Amino acid sequence: MRTTLNRSAVVLPPLALGVLIAVWGRRLPLPVEVVVVALLAGSVLAAVHHAEIVAHRVGEPFGSLILAVSVTVIEVGLILTLMLSGGSGTATLARDTVFAAVMITCNGIAGLSLLVAVLRTHVAVFNAEGTGAALAAVITLATLSMVLPTFTISAPTPQFTGPQLAFAAVASLTLYTLFVIVQNVRHRESFMPVDGPAEEHAEFPSGRQAFTSLLLLLAALISVVGLAKVESGTIETGVARVGLPHSFVGVVIAVLILLPETLAAVRNARRDQVQISLNLAFGSAIASIGLTIPAIAVASIWLEGPLHLGLGATQIVLLALTAGVGILTVMPGRATLLQAAVHLSICAAFLFLAASP
């Protein structure tokens, strides 16, 4: 984990903010759009870099929480900006993005982290108690928020009624809050690496470094949300031009926001800190649902059109498969190459079926 400020990560957030102010509300030529996209990607990487510095200052597992919440703020911002832009497909955008985030974190990031670890040590060891609690929270949140709307009968499927949506939002936020308390206060030891604290030889960032990174993190998050709003039309047009279904926009958003977090998880797995990688993976899935659903529920007061949160049959099957395989992977507290391959296979199946439903 980097504990010193990277020069590009220091320059990118204020530069992106300046470009955002300059291009806001304007029709952009292609060369400028390329620059905006590059700054958007750079701002995401800068945000995670600064989140890692702040995370290292406060320690684990609170550090993983900061990184997960930072990524989720980006996700919520992207979803809301695209939904506010209107157009077809916005009714399912929140569902598609959150489900994609859950599948990528629980199968893609977790599977890749296990793969990197087992290629080095043959067996990946982690804390089954804490990881199992996190997985249970993911399964419960996903079921309450995205499976139940498919089967409720008070509103046209796959919608919640107003009271049902309010209940799902409150339940999601409550479970997320309880998870944070359990992870960082009451049972912190269950989420610590089994081999002891990570980064024993890493340079500890100063309070000044951490505060500077916190300010740059906020600037990067604002830049990502704003530039995504500028590029929202381009993202949807690009998906349509290559012949993919509109629901794939959610996958694009999830991949965009989770790519840097994937890199962070892989770096920890290379250092044999699999527990931190799994904290990142499952913590991001919990934050994705626990924070996005309440935010979308509040925003639905002002948003026009329906809000479809219920998953389709194929998605429910993939979610059930993820839950079952995840339980079998987590219970022993040890994983081999086979478990890594199974999770990555589920992630690949999800991506293929998202592109070719």
mmCIF file of C-alpha atoms in Angstrom:
data_model
loop_
_atom_site.group_PDB
_atom_site.id
_atom_site.type_symbol
_atom_site.label_atom_id
_atom_site.label_comp_id
_atom_site.label_asym_id
_atom_site.label_seq_id
_atom_site.Cartn_x
_atom_site.Cartn_y
_atom_site.Cartn_z
ATOM 1 C CA MET A 1 0.000 0.000 0.000
ATOM 2 C CA ARG A 2 1.410 3.368 -0.941
ATOM 3 C CA THR A 3 1.807 5.675 2.022
ATOM 4 C CA THR A 4 3.373 8.680 0.309
ATOM 5 C CA LEU A 5 1.591 11.158 -1.887
ATOM 6 C CA ASN A 6 1.944 10.355 -5.568
ATOM 7 C CA ARG A 7 2.611 13.451 -7.664
ATOM 8 C CA SER A 8 0.049 12.601 -10.340
ATOM 9 C CA ALA A 9 -2.552 11.823 -7.655
ATOM 10 C CA VAL A 10 -1.927 15.270 -6.179
ATOM 11 C CA VAL A 11 -2.244 17.072 -9.515
ATOM 12 C CA LEU A 12 -5.175 15.162 -11.030
ATOM 13 C CA PRO A 13 -8.039 16.078 -8.631
ATOM 14 C CA PRO A 14 -7.653 19.897 -8.868
ATOM 15 C CA LEU A 15 -6.959 19.617 -12.608
ATOM 16 C CA ALA A 16 -10.101 17.546 -13.087
ATOM 17 C CA LEU A 17 -12.122 20.061 -11.065
ATOM 18 C CA GLY A 18 -10.876 22.865 -13.299
ATOM 19 C CA VAL A 19 -11.755 20.960 -16.469
ATOM 20 C CA LEU A 20 -15.174 20.102 -15.008
ATOM 21 C CA ILE A 21 -15.939 23.790 -14.480
ATOM 22 C CA ALA A 22 -14.734 24.604 -17.998
ATOM 23 C CA VAL A 23 -16.803 21.952 -19.836
ATOM 24 C CA TRP A 24 -19.966 21.891 -17.699
ATOM 25 C CA GLY A 25 -23.106 22.307 -19.811
ATOM 26 C CA ARG A 26 -21.236 22.436 -23.136
ATOM 27 C CA ARG A 27 -21.283 20.200 -26.187
ATOM 28 C CA LEU A 28 -17.824 18.703 -26.484
ATOM 29 C CA PRO A 29 -15.824 17.798 -29.601
ATOM 30 C CA LEU A 30 -14.280 14.332 -29.727
ATOM 31 C CA PRO A 31 -10.725 15.346 -28.669
ATOM 32 C CA VAL A 32 -12.069 17.100 -25.570
ATOM 33 C CA GLU A 33 -14.233 14.080 -24.730
ATOM 34 C CA VAL A 34 -11.135 11.886 -24.839
ATOM 35 C CA VAL A 35 -9.423 14.226 -22.383
ATOM 36 C CA VAL A 36 -12.480 14.202 -20.111
ATOM 37 C CA VAL A 37 -12.613 10.388 -20.111
ATOM 38 C CA ALA A 38 -8.891 10.215 -19.304
ATOM 39 C CA LEU A 39 -9.353 12.644 -16.428
ATOM 40 C CA LEU A 40 -12.365 10.661 -15.211
ATOM 41 C CA ALA A 41 -10.335 7.442 -15.073
ATOM 42 C CA GLY A 42 -7.395 9.263 -13.515
ATOM 43 C CA SER A 43 -9.632 10.800 -10.853
ATOM 44 C CA VAL A 44 -10.970 7.367 -9.899
ATOM 45 C CA LEU A 45 -7.417 6.065 -9.453
ATOM 46 C CA ALA A 46 -6.436 9.198 -7.529
ATOM 47 C CA ALA A 47 -9.449 8.821 -5.238
ATOM 48 C CA VAL A 48 -8.481 5.283 -4.314
ATOM 49 C CA HIS A 49 -4.820 6.272 -3.862
ATOM 50 C CA HIS A 50 -5.758 8.939 -1.329
ATOM 51 C CA ALA A 51 -8.299 6.639 0.315
ATOM 52 C CA GLU A 52 -5.505 4.092 0.810
ATOM 53 C CA ILE A 53 -3.301 6.683 2.506
ATOM 54 C CA VAL A 54 -6.095 7.708 4.855
ATOM 55 C CA ALA A 55 -6.905 4.026 5.393
ATOM 56 C CA HIS A 56 -3.319 3.210 6.351
ATOM 57 C CA ARG A 57 -3.338 6.100 8.818
ATOM 58 C CA VAL A 58 -6.411 4.812 10.661
ATOM 59 C CA GLY A 59 -5.501 1.107 10.332
ATOM 60 C CA GLU A 60 -7.463 -2.058 9.570
ATOM 61 C CA PRO A 61 -10.278 -2.922 9.286
ATOM 62 C CA PHE A 62 -11.437 0.713 9.335
ATOM 63 C CA GLY A 63 -9.111 1.404 6.419
ATOM 64 C CA SER A 64 -10.945 -1.060 4.170
ATOM 65 C CA LEU A 65 -14.202 0.619 5.188
ATOM 66 C CA ILE A 66 -12.967 4.034 4.036
ATOM 67 C CA LEU A 67 -11.912 2.626 0.682
ATOM 68 C CA ALA A 68 -15.227 0.791 0.213
ATOM 69 C CA VAL A 69 -17.322 3.832 1.150
ATOM 70 C CA SER A 70 -15.272 6.085 -1.146
ATOM 71 C CA VAL A 71 -15.893 3.775 -4.087
ATOM 72 C CA THR A 72 -19.590 3.554 -3.213
ATOM 73 C CA VAL A 73 -19.917 7.353 -3.147
ATOM 74 C CA ILE A 74 -18.605 7.328 -6.711
ATOM 75 C CA GLU A 75 -21.112 4.612 -7.631
ATOM 76 C CA VAL A 76 -24.074 6.501 -6.166
ATOM 77 C CA GLY A 77 -22.993 9.680 -7.900
ATOM 78 C CA LEU A 78 -22.684 7.959 -11.273
ATOM 79 C CA ILE A 79 -26.072 6.272 -10.914
ATOM 80 C CA LEU A 80 -27.862 9.466 -9.924
ATOM 81 C CA THR A 81 -26.243 11.565 -12.639
ATOM 82 C CA LEU A 82 -27.201 9.052 -15.323
ATOM 83 C CA MET A 83 -30.739 8.702 -13.955
ATOM 84 C CA LEU A 84 -31.168 12.461 -13.865
ATOM 85 C CA SER A 85 -30.093 12.643 -17.502
ATOM 86 C CA GLY A 86 -33.244 10.659 -18.350
ATOM 87 C CA GLY A 87 -33.695 8.392 -21.331
ATOM 88 C CA SER A 88 -34.701 4.790 -21.716
ATOM 89 C CA GLY A 89 -33.327 2.261 -19.302
ATOM 90 C CA THR A 90 -32.978 4.572 -16.314
ATOM 91 C CA ALA A 91 -35.715 2.678 -14.462
ATOM 92 C CA THR A 92 -33.401 -0.347 -14.103
ATOM 93 C CA LEU A 93 -30.046 1.466 -13.968
ATOM 94 C CA ALA A 94 -29.710 1.350 -10.163
ATOM 95 C CA ARG A 95 -30.591 -2.347 -10.071
ATOM 96 C CA ASP A 96 -28.233 -3.232 -12.910
ATOM 97 C CA THR A 97 -25.333 -1.297 -11.396
ATOM 98 C CA VAL A 98 -25.749 -2.587 -7.847
ATOM 99 C CA PHE A 99 -26.184 -6.185 -9.028
ATOM 100 C CA ALA A 100 -23.111 -5.863 -11.244
ATOM 101 C CA ALA A 101 -21.143 -4.509 -8.279
ATOM 102 C CA VAL A 102 -22.235 -7.445 -6.107
ATOM 103 C CA MET A 103 -21.305 -10.031 -8.741
ATOM 104 C CA ILE A 104 -17.961 -8.417 -9.522
ATOM 105 C CA THR A 105 -16.962 -7.989 -5.872
ATOM 106 C CA CYS A 106 -18.156 -11.353 -4.558
ATOM 107 C CA ASN A 107 -16.874 -13.339 -7.534
ATOM 108 C CA GLY A 108 -14.442 -11.230 -9.559
ATOM 109 C CA ILE A 109 -12.461 -9.441 -6.842
ATOM 110 C CA ALA A 110 -12.741 -12.268 -4.320
ATOM 111 C CA GLY A 111 -11.853 -14.901 -6.917
ATOM 112 C CA LEU A 112 -8.931 -12.918 -8.320
ATOM 113 C CA SER A 113 -7.599 -12.249 -4.824
ATOM 114 C CA LEU A 114 -7.769 -15.941 -3.956
ATOM 115 C CA LEU A 115 -6.105 -16.828 -7.261
ATOM 116 C CA VAL A 116 -3.186 -14.452 -6.683
ATOM 117 C CA ALA A 117 -2.753 -15.742 -3.134
ATOM 118 C CA VAL A 118 -2.908 -19.468 -3.928
ATOM 119 C CA LEU A 119 -0.484 -19.149 -6.825
ATOM 120 C CA ARG A 120 2.062 -17.979 -4.261
ATOM 121 C CA THR A 121 1.205 -20.024 -1.167
ATOM 122 C CA HIS A 122 -1.000 -22.858 -2.553
ATOM 123 C CA VAL A 123 -3.579 -22.214 0.181
ATOM 124 C CA ALA A 124 -5.185 -18.856 0.996
ATOM 125 C CA VAL A 125 -5.948 -18.461 4.707
ATOM 126 C CA PHE A 126 -8.428 -15.944 6.105
ATOM 127 C CA ASN A 127 -10.721 -15.370 9.077
ATOM 128 C CA ALA A 128 -13.872 -17.389 8.434
ATOM 129 C CA GLU A 129 -15.869 -15.744 11.216
ATOM 130 C CA GLY A 130 -15.577 -12.166 9.976
ATOM 131 C CA THR A 131 -15.711 -13.045 6.289
ATOM 132 C CA GLY A 132 -18.772 -15.226 6.861
ATOM 133 C CA ALA A 133 -20.548 -12.391 8.673
ATOM 134 C CA ALA A 134 -19.803 -10.062 5.764
ATOM 135 C CA LEU A 135 -21.093 -12.591 3.230
ATOM 136 C CA ALA A 136 -24.277 -13.088 5.274
ATOM 137 C CA ALA A 137 -24.862 -9.329 5.190
ATOM 138 C CA VAL A 138 -24.364 -9.255 1.397
ATOM 139 C CA ILE A 139 -26.849 -12.094 0.834
ATOM 140 C CA THR A 140 -29.465 -10.548 3.116
ATOM 141 C CA LEU A 141 -29.146 -7.054 1.642
ATOM 142 C CA ALA A 142 -29.295 -8.343 -1.930
ATOM 143 C CA THR A 143 -32.373 -10.450 -1.197
ATOM 144 C CA LEU A 144 -34.286 -7.715 0.627
ATOM 145 C CA SER A 145 -33.493 -5.050 -1.970
ATOM 146 C CA MET A 146 -33.363 -6.847 -5.307
ATOM 147 C CA VAL A 147 -35.053 -10.260 -5.049
ATOM 148 C CA LEU A 148 -38.211 -9.422 -3.103
ATOM 149 C CA PRO A 149 -39.426 -6.751 -5.597
ATOM 150 C CA THR A 150 -39.740 -9.511 -8.189
ATOM 151 C CA PHE A 151 -42.224 -11.418 -6.025
ATOM 152 C CA THR A 152 -44.203 -8.726 -4.183
ATOM 153 C CA ILE A 153 -47.741 -8.201 -5.488
ATOM 154 C CA SER A 154 -48.677 -4.729 -4.234
ATOM 155 C CA ALA A 155 -47.071 -3.009 -7.236
ATOM 156 C CA PRO A 156 -46.388 -4.033 -10.838
ATOM 157 C CA THR A 157 -43.391 -6.370 -10.931
ATOM 158 C CA PRO A 158 -40.494 -5.671 -10.439
ATOM 159 C CA GLN A 159 -41.322 -2.537 -8.425
ATOM 160 C CA PHE A 160 -41.664 -1.747 -4.748
ATOM 161 C CA THR A 161 -44.506 0.376 -3.468
ATOM 162 C CA GLY A 162 -43.536 3.544 -1.626
ATOM 163 C CA PRO A 163 -43.744 1.965 1.845
ATOM 164 C CA GLN A 164 -41.918 -1.157 0.639
ATOM 165 C CA LEU A 165 -39.113 0.934 -0.842
ATOM 166 C CA ALA A 166 -38.875 2.909 2.396
ATOM 167 C CA PHE A 167 -38.626 -0.334 4.379
ATOM 168 C CA ALA A 168 -35.913 -1.695 2.074
ATOM 169 C CA ALA A 169 -33.970 1.574 2.366
ATOM 170 C CA VAL A 170 -34.179 1.671 6.175
ATOM 171 C CA ALA A 171 -33.341 -2.032 6.484
ATOM 172 C CA SER A 172 -30.363 -1.647 4.139
ATOM 173 C CA LEU A 173 -28.972 1.362 5.966
ATOM 174 C CA THR A 174 -29.537 -0.277 9.365
ATOM 175 C CA LEU A 175 -27.773 -3.496 8.383
ATOM 176 C CA TYR A 176 -24.904 -1.551 6.872
ATOM 177 C CA THR A 177 -24.530 0.542 10.038
ATOM 178 C CA LEU A 178 -24.566 -2.561 12.222
ATOM 179 C CA PHE A 179 -21.955 -4.188 10.002
ATOM 180 C CA VAL A 180 -19.691 -1.154 10.363
ATOM 181 C CA ILE A 181 -20.061 -1.255 14.165
ATOM 182 C CA VAL A 182 -19.349 -4.986 14.312
ATOM 183 C CA GLN A 183 -16.398 -4.746 11.924
ATOM 184 C CA ASN A 184 -14.715 -1.774 13.522
ATOM 185 C CA VAL A 185 -15.778 -1.768 17.181
ATOM 186 C CA ARG A 186 -17.365 -4.847 18.756
ATOM 187 C CA HIS A 187 -15.673 -7.671 16.842
ATOM 188 C CA ARG A 188 -12.787 -5.970 15.118
ATOM 189 C CA GLU A 189 -10.482 -8.952 15.611
ATOM 190 C CA SER A 190 -12.696 -11.072 13.345
ATOM 191 C CA PHE A 191 -11.766 -8.919 10.377
ATOM 192 C CA MET A 192 -8.044 -8.689 11.012
ATOM 193 C CA PRO A 193 -5.520 -10.685 8.941
ATOM 194 C CA VAL A 194 -4.860 -14.057 10.518
ATOM 195 C CA ASP A 195 -1.096 -13.506 10.242
ATOM 196 C CA GLY A 196 -1.256 -10.239 12.185
ATOM 197 C CA PRO A 197 -1.514 -6.615 11.039
ATOM 198 C CA ALA A 198 -0.560 -5.772 7.493
ATOM 199 C CA GLU A 199 2.055 -3.340 6.309
ATOM 200 C CA GLU A 200 4.420 -3.829 9.230
ATOM 201 C CA HIS A 201 7.299 -2.349 7.264
ATOM 202 C CA ALA A 202 5.376 0.349 5.412
ATOM 203 C CA GLU A 203 6.044 3.988 6.139
ATOM 204 C CA PHE A 204 3.297 5.330 8.372
ATOM 205 C CA PRO A 205 1.735 8.478 6.853
ATOM 206 C CA SER A 206 1.821 11.621 8.957
ATOM 207 C CA GLY A 207 -1.292 13.422 10.102
ATOM 208 C CA ARG A 208 -0.585 16.160 7.573
ATOM 209 C CA GLN A 209 -0.293 13.633 4.741
ATOM 210 C CA ALA A 210 -3.538 11.975 5.777
ATOM 211 C CA PHE A 211 -5.389 15.311 5.988
ATOM 212 C CA THR A 212 -4.060 16.384 2.581
ATOM 213 C CA SER A 213 -5.160 13.063 1.113
ATOM 214 C CA LEU A 214 -8.600 13.479 2.672
ATOM 215 C CA LEU A 215 -9.051 16.855 0.962
ATOM 216 C CA LEU A 216 -7.771 15.498 -2.359
ATOM 217 C CA LEU A 217 -10.048 12.475 -1.957
ATOM 218 C CA LEU A 218 -13.079 14.773 -1.676
ATOM 219 C CA ALA A 219 -11.915 16.737 -4.732
ATOM 220 C CA ALA A 220 -11.442 13.513 -6.705
ATOM 221 C CA LEU A 221 -14.909 12.251 -5.776
ATOM 222 C CA ILE A 222 -16.536 15.527 -6.867
ATOM 223 C CA SER A 223 -14.571 15.390 -10.125
ATOM 224 C CA VAL A 224 -15.615 11.809 -10.860
ATOM 225 C CA VAL A 225 -19.293 12.511 -10.301
ATOM 226 C CA GLY A 226 -19.225 15.737 -12.311
ATOM 227 C CA LEU A 227 -17.232 14.369 -15.242
ATOM 228 C CA ALA A 228 -19.456 11.280 -15.325
ATOM 229 C CA LYS A 229 -22.438 13.591 -15.706
ATOM 230 C CA VAL A 230 -20.677 15.288 -18.611
ATOM 231 C CA GLU A 231 -19.970 11.917 -20.257
ATOM 232 C CA SER A 232 -23.272 10.208 -19.415
ATOM 233 C CA GLY A 233 -24.628 10.512 -22.942
ATOM 234 C CA THR A 234 -21.397 9.191 -24.442
ATOM 235 C CA ILE A 235 -21.448 6.104 -22.200
ATOM 236 C CA GLU A 236 -25.001 5.187 -23.198
ATOM 237 C CA THR A 237 -24.355 5.908 -26.882
ATOM 238 C CA GLY A 238 -21.204 3.781 -26.870
ATOM 239 C CA VAL A 239 -23.040 0.807 -25.343
ATOM 240 C CA ALA A 240 -25.797 1.099 -27.950
ATOM 241 C CA ARG A 241 -23.368 1.387 -30.880
ATOM 242 C CA VAL A 242 -21.611 -1.897 -30.088
ATOM 243 C CA GLY A 243 -24.968 -3.669 -29.949
ATOM 244 C CA LEU A 244 -25.086 -4.370 -26.215
ATOM 245 C CA PRO A 245 -28.325 -4.148 -24.194
ATOM 246 C CA HIS A 246 -28.921 -0.930 -22.267
ATOM 247 C CA SER A 247 -28.592 -2.829 -18.993
ATOM 248 C CA PHE A 248 -24.884 -3.212 -19.792
ATOM 249 C CA VAL A 249 -24.469 0.449 -18.854
ATOM 250 C CA GLY A 250 -24.710 -0.700 -15.244
ATOM 251 C CA VAL A 251 -21.883 -3.154 -15.825
ATOM 252 C CA VAL A 252 -19.739 -0.395 -17.342
ATOM 253 C CA ILE A 253 -20.317 1.788 -14.286
ATOM 254 C CA ALA A 254 -19.516 -1.063 -11.888
ATOM 255 C CA VAL A 255 -16.333 -2.000 -13.758
ATOM 256 C CA LEU A 256 -15.233 1.644 -13.837
ATOM 257 C CA ILE A 257 -15.622 2.215 -10.113
ATOM 258 C CA LEU A 258 -14.333 -1.192 -8.999
ATOM 259 C CA LEU A 259 -11.227 -1.415 -11.190
ATOM 260 C CA PRO A 260 -8.973 0.539 -8.810
ATOM 261 C CA GLU A 261 -10.361 -1.330 -5.825
ATOM 262 C CA THR A 262 -9.588 -4.570 -7.645
ATOM 263 C CA LEU A 263 -5.987 -3.422 -7.966
ATOM 264 C CA ALA A 264 -5.886 -2.672 -4.235
ATOM 265 C CA ALA A 265 -7.252 -6.132 -3.411
ATOM 266 C CA VAL A 266 -4.717 -7.827 -5.691
ATOM 267 C CA ARG A 267 -1.855 -5.884 -4.108
ATOM 268 C CA ASN A 268 -2.910 -7.108 -0.676
ATOM 269 C CA ALA A 269 -3.272 -10.679 -1.933
ATOM 270 C CA ARG A 270 0.286 -10.533 -3.275
ATOM 271 C CA ARG A 271 1.418 -9.643 0.257
ATOM 272 C CA ASP A 272 -0.498 -12.669 1.612
ATOM 273 C CA GLN A 273 -3.050 -10.385 3.255
ATOM 274 C CA VAL A 274 -6.080 -12.199 1.844
ATOM 275 C CA GLN A 275 -8.290 -11.045 4.701
ATOM 276 C CA ILE A 276 -7.845 -7.413 3.671
ATOM 277 C CA SER A 277 -8.671 -8.337 0.073
ATOM 278 C CA LEU A 278 -11.878 -10.056 1.191
ATOM 279 C CA ASN A 279 -12.705 -7.110 3.473
ATOM 280 C CA LEU A 280 -12.482 -4.911 0.401
ATOM 281 C CA ALA A 281 -14.552 -7.257 -1.755
ATOM 282 C CA PHE A 282 -17.428 -8.007 0.617
ATOM 283 C CA GLY A 283 -17.254 -4.581 2.241
ATOM 284 C CA SER A 284 -17.746 -2.956 -1.143
ATOM 285 C CA ALA A 285 -20.718 -5.204 -1.893
ATOM 286 C CA ILE A 286 -22.318 -4.318 1.451
ATOM 287 C CA ALA A 287 -21.674 -0.605 0.962
ATOM 288 C CA SER A 288 -22.937 -0.771 -2.619
ATOM 289 C CA ILE A 289 -26.341 -2.028 -1.495
ATOM 290 C CA GLY A 290 -26.508 -0.504 1.969
ATOM 291 C CA LEU A 291 -25.749 3.027 0.774
ATOM 292 C CA THR A 292 -27.018 3.016 -2.815
ATOM 293 C CA ILE A 293 -30.535 1.740 -2.121
ATOM 294 C CA PRO A 294 -31.286 4.397 0.545
ATOM 295 C CA ALA A 295 -29.830 7.119 -1.696
ATOM 296 C CA ILE A 296 -31.904 5.982 -4.661
ATOM 297 C CA ALA A 297 -35.006 5.719 -2.444
ATOM 298 C CA VAL A 298 -34.608 9.346 -1.371
ATOM 299 C CA ALA A 299 -33.825 10.460 -4.920
ATOM 300 C CA SER A 300 -36.931 8.668 -6.236
ATOM 301 C CA ILE A 301 -38.999 11.419 -4.618
ATOM 302 C CA TRP A 302 -37.719 13.800 -7.298
ATOM 303 C CA LEU A 303 -36.935 11.360 -10.110
ATOM 304 C CA GLU A 304 -39.559 10.873 -12.777
ATOM 305 C CA GLY A 305 -40.639 7.443 -13.975
ATOM 306 C CA PRO A 306 -40.663 4.015 -12.318
ATOM 307 C CA LEU A 307 -37.847 2.476 -10.313
ATOM 308 C CA HIS A 308 -37.333 -1.218 -11.039
ATOM 309 C CA LEU A 309 -35.201 -2.973 -8.428
ATOM 310 C CA GLY A 310 -36.383 -6.568 -8.909
ATOM 311 C CA LEU A 311 -33.955 -8.979 -10.563
ATOM 312 C CA GLY A 312 -34.834 -11.194 -13.501
ATOM 313 C CA ALA A 313 -34.791 -14.986 -13.385
ATOM 314 C CA THR A 314 -31.240 -15.307 -14.748
ATOM 315 C CA GLN A 315 -29.917 -12.761 -12.280
ATOM 316 C CA ILE A 316 -31.608 -14.491 -9.336
ATOM 317 C CA VAL A 317 -30.038 -17.804 -10.360
ATOM 318 C CA LEU A 318 -26.591 -16.182 -10.508
ATOM 319 C CA LEU A 319 -27.132 -14.531 -7.133
ATOM 320 C CA ALA A 320 -28.230 -17.829 -5.558
ATOM 321 C CA LEU A 321 -25.204 -19.577 -7.071
ATOM 322 C CA THR A 322 -22.936 -16.847 -5.702
ATOM 323 C CA ALA A 323 -24.457 -17.205 -2.231
ATOM 324 C CA GLY A 324 -24.105 -20.988 -2.159
ATOM 325 C CA VAL A 325 -20.563 -21.054 -3.506
ATOM 326 C CA GLY A 326 -19.555 -18.164 -1.264
ATOM 327 C CA ILE A 327 -20.740 -19.992 1.847
ATOM 328 C CA LEU A 328 -18.797 -23.118 0.885
ATOM 329 C CA THR A 329 -15.679 -21.035 0.194
ATOM 330 C CA VAL A 330 -15.823 -19.028 3.424
ATOM 331 C CA MET A 331 -16.748 -21.755 5.946
ATOM 332 C CA PRO A 332 -13.358 -23.552 6.099
ATOM 333 C CA GLY A 333 -11.331 -20.327 6.380
ATOM 334 C CA ARG A 334 -9.032 -21.728 3.686
ATOM 335 C CA ALA A 335 -9.273 -21.708 -0.094
ATOM 336 C CA THR A 336 -7.396 -23.387 -2.918
ATOM 337 C CA LEU A 337 -7.067 -22.893 -6.647
ATOM 338 C CA LEU A 338 -10.403 -24.641 -7.211
ATOM 339 C CA GLN A 339 -12.389 -22.130 -5.149
ATOM 340 C CA ALA A 340 -10.691 -19.248 -6.945
ATOM 341 C CA ALA A 341 -11.535 -20.766 -10.342
ATOM 342 C CA VAL A 342 -15.178 -21.361 -9.369
ATOM 343 C CA HIS A 343 -15.709 -17.732 -8.332
ATOM 344 C CA LEU A 344 -14.009 -16.409 -11.454
ATOM 345 C CA SER A 345 -16.166 -18.730 -13.596
ATOM 346 C CA ILE A 346 -19.335 -17.281 -12.047
ATOM 347 C CA CYS A 347 -18.067 -13.756 -12.708
ATOM 348 C CA ALA A 348 -17.300 -14.657 -16.324
ATOM 349 C CA ALA A 349 -20.783 -16.163 -16.724
ATOM 350 C CA PHE A 350 -22.320 -12.975 -15.349
ATOM 351 C CA LEU A 351 -20.379 -10.748 -17.757
ATOM 352 C CA PHE A 352 -21.228 -12.977 -20.732
ATOM 353 C CA LEU A 353 -24.936 -13.135 -19.911
ATOM 354 C CA ALA A 354 -25.023 -9.375 -19.274
ATOM 355 C CA ALA A 355 -23.712 -8.822 -22.799
ATOM 356 C CA SER A 356 -25.752 -11.615 -24.355
ATOM 357 C CA PRO A 357 -28.913 -12.157 -22.295
#
